[in-house]
Every structure is written in structure tokens, then in C-alpha cells.
Tab-separated table of C-alpha atoms (C1' of nucleotides) in Angstrom:
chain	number	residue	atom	x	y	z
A	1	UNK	CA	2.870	-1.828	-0.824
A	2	UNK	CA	6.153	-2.419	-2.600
A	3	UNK	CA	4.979	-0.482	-5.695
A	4	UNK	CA	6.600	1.454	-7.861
A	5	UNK	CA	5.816	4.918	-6.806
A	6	UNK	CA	5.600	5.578	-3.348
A	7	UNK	CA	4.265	8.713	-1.607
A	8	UNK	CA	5.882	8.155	1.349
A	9	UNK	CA	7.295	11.173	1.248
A	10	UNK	CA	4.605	13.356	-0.223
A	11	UNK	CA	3.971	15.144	3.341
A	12	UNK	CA	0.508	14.156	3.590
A	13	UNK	CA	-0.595	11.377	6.258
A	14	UNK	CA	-2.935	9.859	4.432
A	15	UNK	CA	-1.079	8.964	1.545
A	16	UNK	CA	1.828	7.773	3.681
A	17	UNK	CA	-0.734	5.454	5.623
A	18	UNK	CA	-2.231	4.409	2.362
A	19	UNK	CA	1.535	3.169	1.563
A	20	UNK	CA	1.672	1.525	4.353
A	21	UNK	CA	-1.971	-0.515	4.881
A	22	UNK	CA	-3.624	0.826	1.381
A	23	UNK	CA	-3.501	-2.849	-0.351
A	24	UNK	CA	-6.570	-4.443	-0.574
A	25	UNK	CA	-5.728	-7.302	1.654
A	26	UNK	CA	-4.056	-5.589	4.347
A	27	UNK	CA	-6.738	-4.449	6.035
A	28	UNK	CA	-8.789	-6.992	5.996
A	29	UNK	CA	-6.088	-9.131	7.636
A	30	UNK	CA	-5.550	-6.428	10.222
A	31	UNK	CA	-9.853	-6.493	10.877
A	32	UNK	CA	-9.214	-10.299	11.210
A	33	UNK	CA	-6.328	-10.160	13.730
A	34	UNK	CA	-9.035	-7.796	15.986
A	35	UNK	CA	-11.740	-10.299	15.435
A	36	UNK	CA	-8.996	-12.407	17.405
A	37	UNK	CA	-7.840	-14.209	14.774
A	38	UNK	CA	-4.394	-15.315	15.215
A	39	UNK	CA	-3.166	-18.596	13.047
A	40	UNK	CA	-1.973	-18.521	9.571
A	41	UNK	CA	-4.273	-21.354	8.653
A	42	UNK	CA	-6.892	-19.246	10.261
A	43	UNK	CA	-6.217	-16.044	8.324
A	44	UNK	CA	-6.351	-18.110	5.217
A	45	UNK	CA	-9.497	-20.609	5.149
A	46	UNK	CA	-11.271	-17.328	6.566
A	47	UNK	CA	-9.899	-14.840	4.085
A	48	UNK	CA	-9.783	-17.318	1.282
A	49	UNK	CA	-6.210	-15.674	0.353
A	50	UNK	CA	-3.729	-17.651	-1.302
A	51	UNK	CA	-0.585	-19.101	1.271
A	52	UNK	CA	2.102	-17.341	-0.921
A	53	UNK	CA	0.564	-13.862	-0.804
A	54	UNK	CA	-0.887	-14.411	2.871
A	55	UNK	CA	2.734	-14.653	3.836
A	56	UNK	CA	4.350	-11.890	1.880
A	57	UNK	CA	1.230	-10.099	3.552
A	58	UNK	CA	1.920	-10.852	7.135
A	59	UNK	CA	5.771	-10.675	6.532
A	60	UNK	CA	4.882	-7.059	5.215
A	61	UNK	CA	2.899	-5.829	8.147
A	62	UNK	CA	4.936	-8.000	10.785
A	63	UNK	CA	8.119	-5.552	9.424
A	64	UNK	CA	6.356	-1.965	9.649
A	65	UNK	CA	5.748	-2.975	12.698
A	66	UNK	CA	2.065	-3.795	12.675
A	67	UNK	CA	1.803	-7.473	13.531
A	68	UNK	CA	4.521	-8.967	15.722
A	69	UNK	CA	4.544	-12.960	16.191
A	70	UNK	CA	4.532	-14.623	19.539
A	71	UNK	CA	4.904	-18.009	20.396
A	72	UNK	CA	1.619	-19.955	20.059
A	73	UNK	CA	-0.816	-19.629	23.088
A	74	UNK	CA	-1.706	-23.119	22.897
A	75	UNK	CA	2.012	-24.200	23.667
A	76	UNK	CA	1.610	-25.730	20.067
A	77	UNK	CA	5.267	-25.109	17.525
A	78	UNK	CA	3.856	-22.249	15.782
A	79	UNK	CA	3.764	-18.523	15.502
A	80	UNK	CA	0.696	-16.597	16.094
A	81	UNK	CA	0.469	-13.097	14.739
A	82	UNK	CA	-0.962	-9.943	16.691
A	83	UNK	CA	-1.412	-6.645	16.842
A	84	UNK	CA	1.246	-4.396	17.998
A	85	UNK	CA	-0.111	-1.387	19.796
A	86	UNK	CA	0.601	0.330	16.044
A	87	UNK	CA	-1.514	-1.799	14.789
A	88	UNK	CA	-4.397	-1.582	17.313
A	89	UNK	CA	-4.061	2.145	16.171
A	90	UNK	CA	-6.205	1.128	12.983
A	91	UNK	CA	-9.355	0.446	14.650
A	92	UNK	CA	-10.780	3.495	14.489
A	93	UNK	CA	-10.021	3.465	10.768
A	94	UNK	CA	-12.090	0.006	10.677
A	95	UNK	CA	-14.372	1.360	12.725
A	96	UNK	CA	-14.753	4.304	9.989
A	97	UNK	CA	-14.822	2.562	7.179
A	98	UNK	CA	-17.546	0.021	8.652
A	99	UNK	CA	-20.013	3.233	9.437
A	100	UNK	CA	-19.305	4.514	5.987
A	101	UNK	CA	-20.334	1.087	4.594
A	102	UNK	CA	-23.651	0.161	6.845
A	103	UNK	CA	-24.894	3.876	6.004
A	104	UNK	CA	-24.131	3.795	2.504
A	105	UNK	CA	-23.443	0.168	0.825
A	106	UNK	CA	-26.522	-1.814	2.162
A	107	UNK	CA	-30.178	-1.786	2.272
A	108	UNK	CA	-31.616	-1.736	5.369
A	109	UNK	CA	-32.825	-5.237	5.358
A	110	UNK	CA	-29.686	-6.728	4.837
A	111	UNK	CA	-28.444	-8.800	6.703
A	112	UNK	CA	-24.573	-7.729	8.054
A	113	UNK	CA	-22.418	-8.003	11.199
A	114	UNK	CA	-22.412	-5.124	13.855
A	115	UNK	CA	-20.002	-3.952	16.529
A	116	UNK	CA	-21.308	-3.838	19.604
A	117	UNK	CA	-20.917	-2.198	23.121
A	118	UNK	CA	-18.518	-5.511	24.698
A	119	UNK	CA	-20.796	-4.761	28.341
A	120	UNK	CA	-25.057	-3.580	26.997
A	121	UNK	CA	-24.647	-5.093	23.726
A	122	UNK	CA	-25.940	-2.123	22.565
A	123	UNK	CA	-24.527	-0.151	18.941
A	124	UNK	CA	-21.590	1.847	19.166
A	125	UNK	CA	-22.404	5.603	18.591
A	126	UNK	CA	-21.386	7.564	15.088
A	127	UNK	CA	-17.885	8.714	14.746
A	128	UNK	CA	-17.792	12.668	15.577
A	129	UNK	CA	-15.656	15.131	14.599
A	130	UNK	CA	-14.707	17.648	16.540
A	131	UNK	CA	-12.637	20.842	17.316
A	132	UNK	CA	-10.139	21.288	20.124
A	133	UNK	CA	-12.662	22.759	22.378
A	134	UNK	CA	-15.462	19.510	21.707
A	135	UNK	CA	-17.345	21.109	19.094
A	136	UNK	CA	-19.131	18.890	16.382
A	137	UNK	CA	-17.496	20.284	12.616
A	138	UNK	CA	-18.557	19.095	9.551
A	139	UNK	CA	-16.002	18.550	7.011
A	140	UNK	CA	-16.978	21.663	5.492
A	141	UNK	CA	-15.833	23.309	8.780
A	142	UNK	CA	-12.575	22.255	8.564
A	143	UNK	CA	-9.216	23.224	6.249
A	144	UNK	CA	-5.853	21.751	5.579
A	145	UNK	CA	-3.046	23.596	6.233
A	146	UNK	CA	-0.185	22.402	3.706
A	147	UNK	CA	2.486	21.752	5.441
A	148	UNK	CA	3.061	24.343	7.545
A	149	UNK	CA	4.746	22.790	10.215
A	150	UNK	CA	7.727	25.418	10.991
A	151	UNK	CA	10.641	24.243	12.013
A	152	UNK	CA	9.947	24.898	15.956
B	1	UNK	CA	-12.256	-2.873	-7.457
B	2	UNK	CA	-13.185	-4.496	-10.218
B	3	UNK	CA	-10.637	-7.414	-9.108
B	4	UNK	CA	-11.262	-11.315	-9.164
B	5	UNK	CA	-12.779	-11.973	-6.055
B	6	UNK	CA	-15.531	-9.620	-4.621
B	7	UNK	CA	-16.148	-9.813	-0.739
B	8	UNK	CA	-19.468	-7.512	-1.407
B	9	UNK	CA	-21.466	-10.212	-0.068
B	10	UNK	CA	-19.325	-11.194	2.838
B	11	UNK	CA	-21.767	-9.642	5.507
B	12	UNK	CA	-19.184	-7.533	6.753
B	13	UNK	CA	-19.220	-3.756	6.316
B	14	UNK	CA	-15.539	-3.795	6.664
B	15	UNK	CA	-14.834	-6.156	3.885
B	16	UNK	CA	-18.035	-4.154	1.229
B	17	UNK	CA	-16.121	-0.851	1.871
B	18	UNK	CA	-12.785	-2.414	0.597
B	19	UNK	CA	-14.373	-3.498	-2.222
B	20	UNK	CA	-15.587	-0.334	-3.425
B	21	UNK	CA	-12.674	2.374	-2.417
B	22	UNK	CA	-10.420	-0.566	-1.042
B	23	UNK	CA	-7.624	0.131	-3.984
B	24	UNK	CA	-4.568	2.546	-3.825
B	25	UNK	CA	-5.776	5.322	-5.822
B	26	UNK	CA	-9.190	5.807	-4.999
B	27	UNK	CA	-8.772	7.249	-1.714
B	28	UNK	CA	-6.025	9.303	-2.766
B	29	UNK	CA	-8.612	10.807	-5.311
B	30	UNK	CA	-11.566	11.293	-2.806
B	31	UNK	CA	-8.846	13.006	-0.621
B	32	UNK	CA	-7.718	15.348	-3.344
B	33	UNK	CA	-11.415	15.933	-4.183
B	34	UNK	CA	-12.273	16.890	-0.030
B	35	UNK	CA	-9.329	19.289	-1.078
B	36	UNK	CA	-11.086	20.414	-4.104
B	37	UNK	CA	-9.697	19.412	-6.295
B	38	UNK	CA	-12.235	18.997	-9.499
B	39	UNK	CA	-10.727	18.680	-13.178
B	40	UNK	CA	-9.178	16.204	-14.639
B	41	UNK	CA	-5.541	17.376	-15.219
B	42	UNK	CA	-5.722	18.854	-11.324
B	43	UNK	CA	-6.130	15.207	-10.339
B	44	UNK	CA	-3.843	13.695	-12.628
B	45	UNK	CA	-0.620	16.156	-12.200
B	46	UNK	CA	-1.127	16.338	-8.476
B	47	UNK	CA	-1.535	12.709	-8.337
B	48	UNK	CA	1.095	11.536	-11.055
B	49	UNK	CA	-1.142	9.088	-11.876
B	50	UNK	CA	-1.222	7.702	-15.293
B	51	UNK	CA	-4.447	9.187	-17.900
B	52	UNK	CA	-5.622	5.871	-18.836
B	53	UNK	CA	-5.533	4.942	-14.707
B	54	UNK	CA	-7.239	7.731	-14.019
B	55	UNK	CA	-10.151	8.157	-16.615
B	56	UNK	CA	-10.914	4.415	-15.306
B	57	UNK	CA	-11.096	5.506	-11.500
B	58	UNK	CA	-13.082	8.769	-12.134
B	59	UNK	CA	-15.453	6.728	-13.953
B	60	UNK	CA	-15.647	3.926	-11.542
B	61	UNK	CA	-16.279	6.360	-8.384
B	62	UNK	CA	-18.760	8.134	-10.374
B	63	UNK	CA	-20.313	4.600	-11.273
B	64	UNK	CA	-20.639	3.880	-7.854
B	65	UNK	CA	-21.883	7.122	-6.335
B	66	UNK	CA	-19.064	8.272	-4.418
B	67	UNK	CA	-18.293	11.308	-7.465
B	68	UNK	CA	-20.530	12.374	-9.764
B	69	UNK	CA	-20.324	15.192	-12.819
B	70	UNK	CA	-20.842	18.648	-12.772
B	71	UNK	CA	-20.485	21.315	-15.463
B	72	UNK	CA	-17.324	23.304	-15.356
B	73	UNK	CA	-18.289	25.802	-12.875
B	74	UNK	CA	-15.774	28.413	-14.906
B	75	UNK	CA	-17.812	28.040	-17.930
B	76	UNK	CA	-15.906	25.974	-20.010
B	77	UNK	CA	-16.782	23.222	-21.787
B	78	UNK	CA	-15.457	20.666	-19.748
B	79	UNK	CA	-16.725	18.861	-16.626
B	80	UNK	CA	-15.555	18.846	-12.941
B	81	UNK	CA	-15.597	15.717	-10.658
B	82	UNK	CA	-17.119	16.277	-7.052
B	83	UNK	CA	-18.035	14.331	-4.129
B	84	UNK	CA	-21.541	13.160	-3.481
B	85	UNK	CA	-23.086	13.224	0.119
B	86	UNK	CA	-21.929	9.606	-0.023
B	87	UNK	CA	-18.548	9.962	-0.918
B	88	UNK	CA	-18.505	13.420	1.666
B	89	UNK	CA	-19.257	10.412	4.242
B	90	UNK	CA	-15.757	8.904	3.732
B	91	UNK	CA	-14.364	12.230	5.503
B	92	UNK	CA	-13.860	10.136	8.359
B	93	UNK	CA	-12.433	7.598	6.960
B	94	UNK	CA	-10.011	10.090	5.679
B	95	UNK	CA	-9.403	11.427	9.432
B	96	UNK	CA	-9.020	8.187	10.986
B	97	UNK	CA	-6.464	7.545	8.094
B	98	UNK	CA	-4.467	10.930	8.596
B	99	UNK	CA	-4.564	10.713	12.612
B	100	UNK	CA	-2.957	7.235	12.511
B	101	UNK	CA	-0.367	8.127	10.435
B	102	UNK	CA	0.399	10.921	12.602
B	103	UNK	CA	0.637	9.228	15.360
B	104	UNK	CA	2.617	6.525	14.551
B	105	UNK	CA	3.848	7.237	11.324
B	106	UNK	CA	6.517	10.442	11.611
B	107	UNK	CA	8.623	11.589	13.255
B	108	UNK	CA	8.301	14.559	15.761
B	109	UNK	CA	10.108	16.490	13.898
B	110	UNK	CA	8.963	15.632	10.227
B	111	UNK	CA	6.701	17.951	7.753
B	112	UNK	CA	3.497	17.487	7.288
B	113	UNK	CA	0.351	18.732	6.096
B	114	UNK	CA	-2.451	19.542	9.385
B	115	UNK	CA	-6.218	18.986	9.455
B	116	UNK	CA	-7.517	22.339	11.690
B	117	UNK	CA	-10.646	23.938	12.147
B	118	UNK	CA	-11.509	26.234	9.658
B	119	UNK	CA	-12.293	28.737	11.892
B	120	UNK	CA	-9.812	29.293	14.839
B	121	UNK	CA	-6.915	27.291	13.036
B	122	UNK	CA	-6.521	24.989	15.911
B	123	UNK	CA	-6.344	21.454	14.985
B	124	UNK	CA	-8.822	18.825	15.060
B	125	UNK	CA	-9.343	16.584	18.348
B	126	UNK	CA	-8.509	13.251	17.555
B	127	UNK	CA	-11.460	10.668	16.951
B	128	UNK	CA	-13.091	8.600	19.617
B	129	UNK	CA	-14.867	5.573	20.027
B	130	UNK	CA	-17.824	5.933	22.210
B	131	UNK	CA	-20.603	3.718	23.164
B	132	UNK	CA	-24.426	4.410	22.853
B	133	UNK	CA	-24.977	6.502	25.927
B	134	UNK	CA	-21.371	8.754	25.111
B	135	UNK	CA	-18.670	6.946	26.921
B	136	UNK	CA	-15.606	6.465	25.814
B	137	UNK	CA	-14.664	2.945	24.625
B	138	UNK	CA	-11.324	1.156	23.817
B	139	UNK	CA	-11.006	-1.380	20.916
B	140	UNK	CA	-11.114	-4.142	23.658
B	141	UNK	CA	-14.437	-3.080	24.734
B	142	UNK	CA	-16.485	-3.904	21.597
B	143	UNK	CA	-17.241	-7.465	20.295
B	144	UNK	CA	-18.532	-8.214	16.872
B	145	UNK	CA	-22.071	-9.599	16.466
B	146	UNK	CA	-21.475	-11.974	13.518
B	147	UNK	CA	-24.571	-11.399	11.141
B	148	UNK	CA	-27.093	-13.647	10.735
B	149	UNK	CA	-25.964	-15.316	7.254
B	150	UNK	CA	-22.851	-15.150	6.788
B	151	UNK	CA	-20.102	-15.759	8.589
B	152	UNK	CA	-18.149	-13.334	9.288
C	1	DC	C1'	-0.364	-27.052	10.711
C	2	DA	C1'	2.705	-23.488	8.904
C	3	DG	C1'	4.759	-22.169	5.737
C	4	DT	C1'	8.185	-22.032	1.089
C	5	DA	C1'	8.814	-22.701	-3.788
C	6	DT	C1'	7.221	-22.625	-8.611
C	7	DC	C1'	4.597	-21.828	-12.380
C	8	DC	C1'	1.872	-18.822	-14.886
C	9	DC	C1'	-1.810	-15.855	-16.142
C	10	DC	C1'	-4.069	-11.680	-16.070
C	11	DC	C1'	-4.606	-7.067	-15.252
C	12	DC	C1'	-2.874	-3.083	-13.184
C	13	DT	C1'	-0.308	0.575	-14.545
C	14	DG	C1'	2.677	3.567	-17.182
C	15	DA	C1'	3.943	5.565	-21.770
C	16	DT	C1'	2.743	7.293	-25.898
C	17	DA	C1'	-0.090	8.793	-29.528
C	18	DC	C1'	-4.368	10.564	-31.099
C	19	DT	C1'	-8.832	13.367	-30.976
C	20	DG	C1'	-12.190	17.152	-30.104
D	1	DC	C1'	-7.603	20.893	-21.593
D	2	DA	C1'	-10.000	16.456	-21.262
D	3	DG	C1'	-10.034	12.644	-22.340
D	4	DT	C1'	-9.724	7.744	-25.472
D	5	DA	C1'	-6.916	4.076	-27.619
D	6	DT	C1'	-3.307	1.090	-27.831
D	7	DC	C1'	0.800	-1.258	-26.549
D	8	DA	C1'	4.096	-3.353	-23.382
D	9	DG	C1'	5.943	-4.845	-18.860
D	10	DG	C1'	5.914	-6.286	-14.294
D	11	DG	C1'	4.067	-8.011	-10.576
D	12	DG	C1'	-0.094	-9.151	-7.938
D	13	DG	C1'	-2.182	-13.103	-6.931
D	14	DG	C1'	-4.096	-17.989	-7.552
D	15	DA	C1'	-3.046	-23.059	-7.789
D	16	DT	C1'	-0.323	-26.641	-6.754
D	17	DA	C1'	3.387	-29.218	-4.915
D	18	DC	C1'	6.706	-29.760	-1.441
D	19	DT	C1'	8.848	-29.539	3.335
D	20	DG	C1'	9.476	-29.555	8.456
DNA sequence: CAGTATCCCCCCTGATACTG
DNA sequence: CAGTATCAGGGGGGATACTG
């Protein structure tokens, strides 16, 4: 974020979200604030960040709209930091990246954290794609149509 | 990658897929490449990105499984860059990316390219989070079962 | 606790030149 | 075209000290 070249404006979604939430710590702060973390102090013992780039971090996401602050919950002096509905947005990106990782980044002995069905506890199921009409498509079914988004 | 502090042993599948395609360019890459891109010079001029920059990402994705070599399938002497079945699982990682910033990231009115099925040209549904037996879940259904080990 | 302010290093990154 | 090598800068990011 802040870097020299953006691609903002390159017409393609995924770089624009990559200039939004593509630095390394950025996301992991966002996975934090769903694990219910709220607290600076919490954010940084857990994420072992340092304070000065923590709140450049937070001050980041906070101004595209991805954070807000509230007063504390615990009727204690300080901020706490959650998600907006933007920012609840991302957790299907989590979500994504997590299956990507626990297929392809661990042996199946090791030992990792899982998200879980809040009521039966039980796995959620694989991220689909799909068509319009429901059908499953493989990325090979698929095509990207360079922006041709007419001018309605 | 490659930076100070690893979170590869974290326990979290979140945090271990940062670590490996976590920086700015390497998804941009793995996107190009899902648009087939293969050579060299088609990654670098569409990226902008600088030589040096880039030799050191191609190698590191290859490295880590995500691309791996393939003679030039025009017959010259050079080699292409394509995605393993590994890296073809960060497709959705790539959706989940694109939908977000669609959604929350342009205006109505704004330019931009359009996932669609290959065959009928309709676009893509957007992703969903279901549970186990196919329902439908929101983020604030799930919980996190903290591994074993670590925390986290 | 929740930050801000400094210092400073290292490495990411770009630019350029060189090679096969 | 497909890289490698080298140089230079800027800022990401850690450590520490300080403040309310």
C-alpha cells in the first residue's frame, strides 16, 4: 500500500484489491479482527508486529474503509477496531486462501487450526465455483472478458 | 517471502499461505499466468515490473511449486512459466479477490475486466460459504478451532 | 494500555548494462 | 528474447524511548 506504482487503475479487480489489502500484514490483521480480536495491544503481542507499523497498518485500513474504531466495549478510554461490513467482505478471501493452504502447504499430520460449522462443529465444505445457472466450472471453464463493460 | 519473520509455523493456514504468495507481485503473476500468460517478457511488460524483480519471483514460485518450467511450446529455445495443479488451486483465491473488489471496490459505472463462463458468456455466481451438509453460512456462523500446538 | 516519535538498517525495487 | 549482474535509493519494518 502506499507504493510507488499503483494499479489502481489498471481495470482489473484483483490488482485493485491487491492495492488495497495485498501487504503482507494486512491480511493477517484483518483474519485477526474476525478471530474477534479487537485491541491494539491485542493485535500486536498476537501478531508480533512492531507498534509503529501496527498503527500505520490500522490507520491504513481504518481510511479505505475497512476497519472503523468504536469506543471500547469494556467502557475502558480506548478505541477498539472492527470490521466494517467492507471488511467482513474479505472472509471468503480468508476462507480461500486457508483451503488453498491446508490442501497444499501441510502434511496431513500436522497439526493446524480449522474453521468450523459455529452450530455441528463439523468442517466447512470446499469453495465451489459456479456458473449463473449453479453449475460446478473449473477454472479451465471459465474466460475473462477484458474490459468489456460498455458504457450502458 | 523470503522476509525476516516467517509465520510458516504459526498453525494457521491463513498466516502459511501469506508466507508463500503473501507479497504484492506474486499474485499478480499467478493471475497473469491463469490468463496465460507464459514468457518472460509477456510477464514483465504486462506487469511493468522490474527484470531483476521478476527473474527472483519466477524463480521463487517455481521453487515452491506453484510454477514450474516448460519448453517453449513455439519451439524456441526459451522456456515458458505455467501453473502447477497447486498453483491452479489458488483460482479461488483469485475469485474471492476479484468478487470483493467488485463489490465494494468500483463504482457502478467504472470499467472493468469480467470473470464469465466460458461457455454461455454469462458471468460467474459469486462464491459461497457453505457448511458440511450444503447450507449456506455467514462469516458469523463459523468459529475457529485453535490447533492443537500452537496458538493461533 | 494505546499509541507517537526516532533512529537506523536492510532489502525491496527500479534502472541500467551486459550476455547468450 | 530471456535472462544475470550490479548499483543506488527509498521505505518497510524492528527496537526503543516517550507520552497521556
Amino acid at each position: 500500500m502506499a507504493k510507488r506504482v499503483s494499479l489502481w487503475n489498471a481495470g482489473c479487480p484483483v490488482a485493485r484489491a491487491l492495492d488495497v489489502i495485498g501487504d503482507w500484514w494486512s491480511l493477517l490483521i484483518i483474519r485477526d479482527a474476525f478471530d474477534g480480536v479487537r485491541r491494539f495491544n491485542e493485535f500486536q503481542s498476537g501478531l508480533g508486529i512492531a507498534k509503529g507499523m501496527l498503527a500505520t497498518r490500522l490507520r491504513d485500513l481504518t481510511e479505505r474503509g475497512i476497519l472503523e474504531t468504536a469506543p471500547a466495549s469494556d467502557g475502558s478510554a480506548y478505541r477498539e477496531y472492527v470490521l466494517t461490513e467492507k471488511g467482513r467482505g474479505l472472509f471468503l478471501v480468508i476462507v480461500a486462501l486457508r483451503q488453498w493452504a491446508e490442501e497444499h502447504l501441510y502434511r496431513p499430520d500436522e497439526h493446524r487450526s480449522l474453521l468450523v460449522d459455529g452450530k455441528s462443529g463439523a468442517p466447512i465444505a470446499r469453495l465451489e465455483l459456479r456458473s449463473g445457472e449453479g453449475r460446478t466450472l473449473e477454472w479451465s471453464d471459465t474466460r475473462v472478458n477484458k474490459g468489456v463493460f460498455d458504457a450502458m
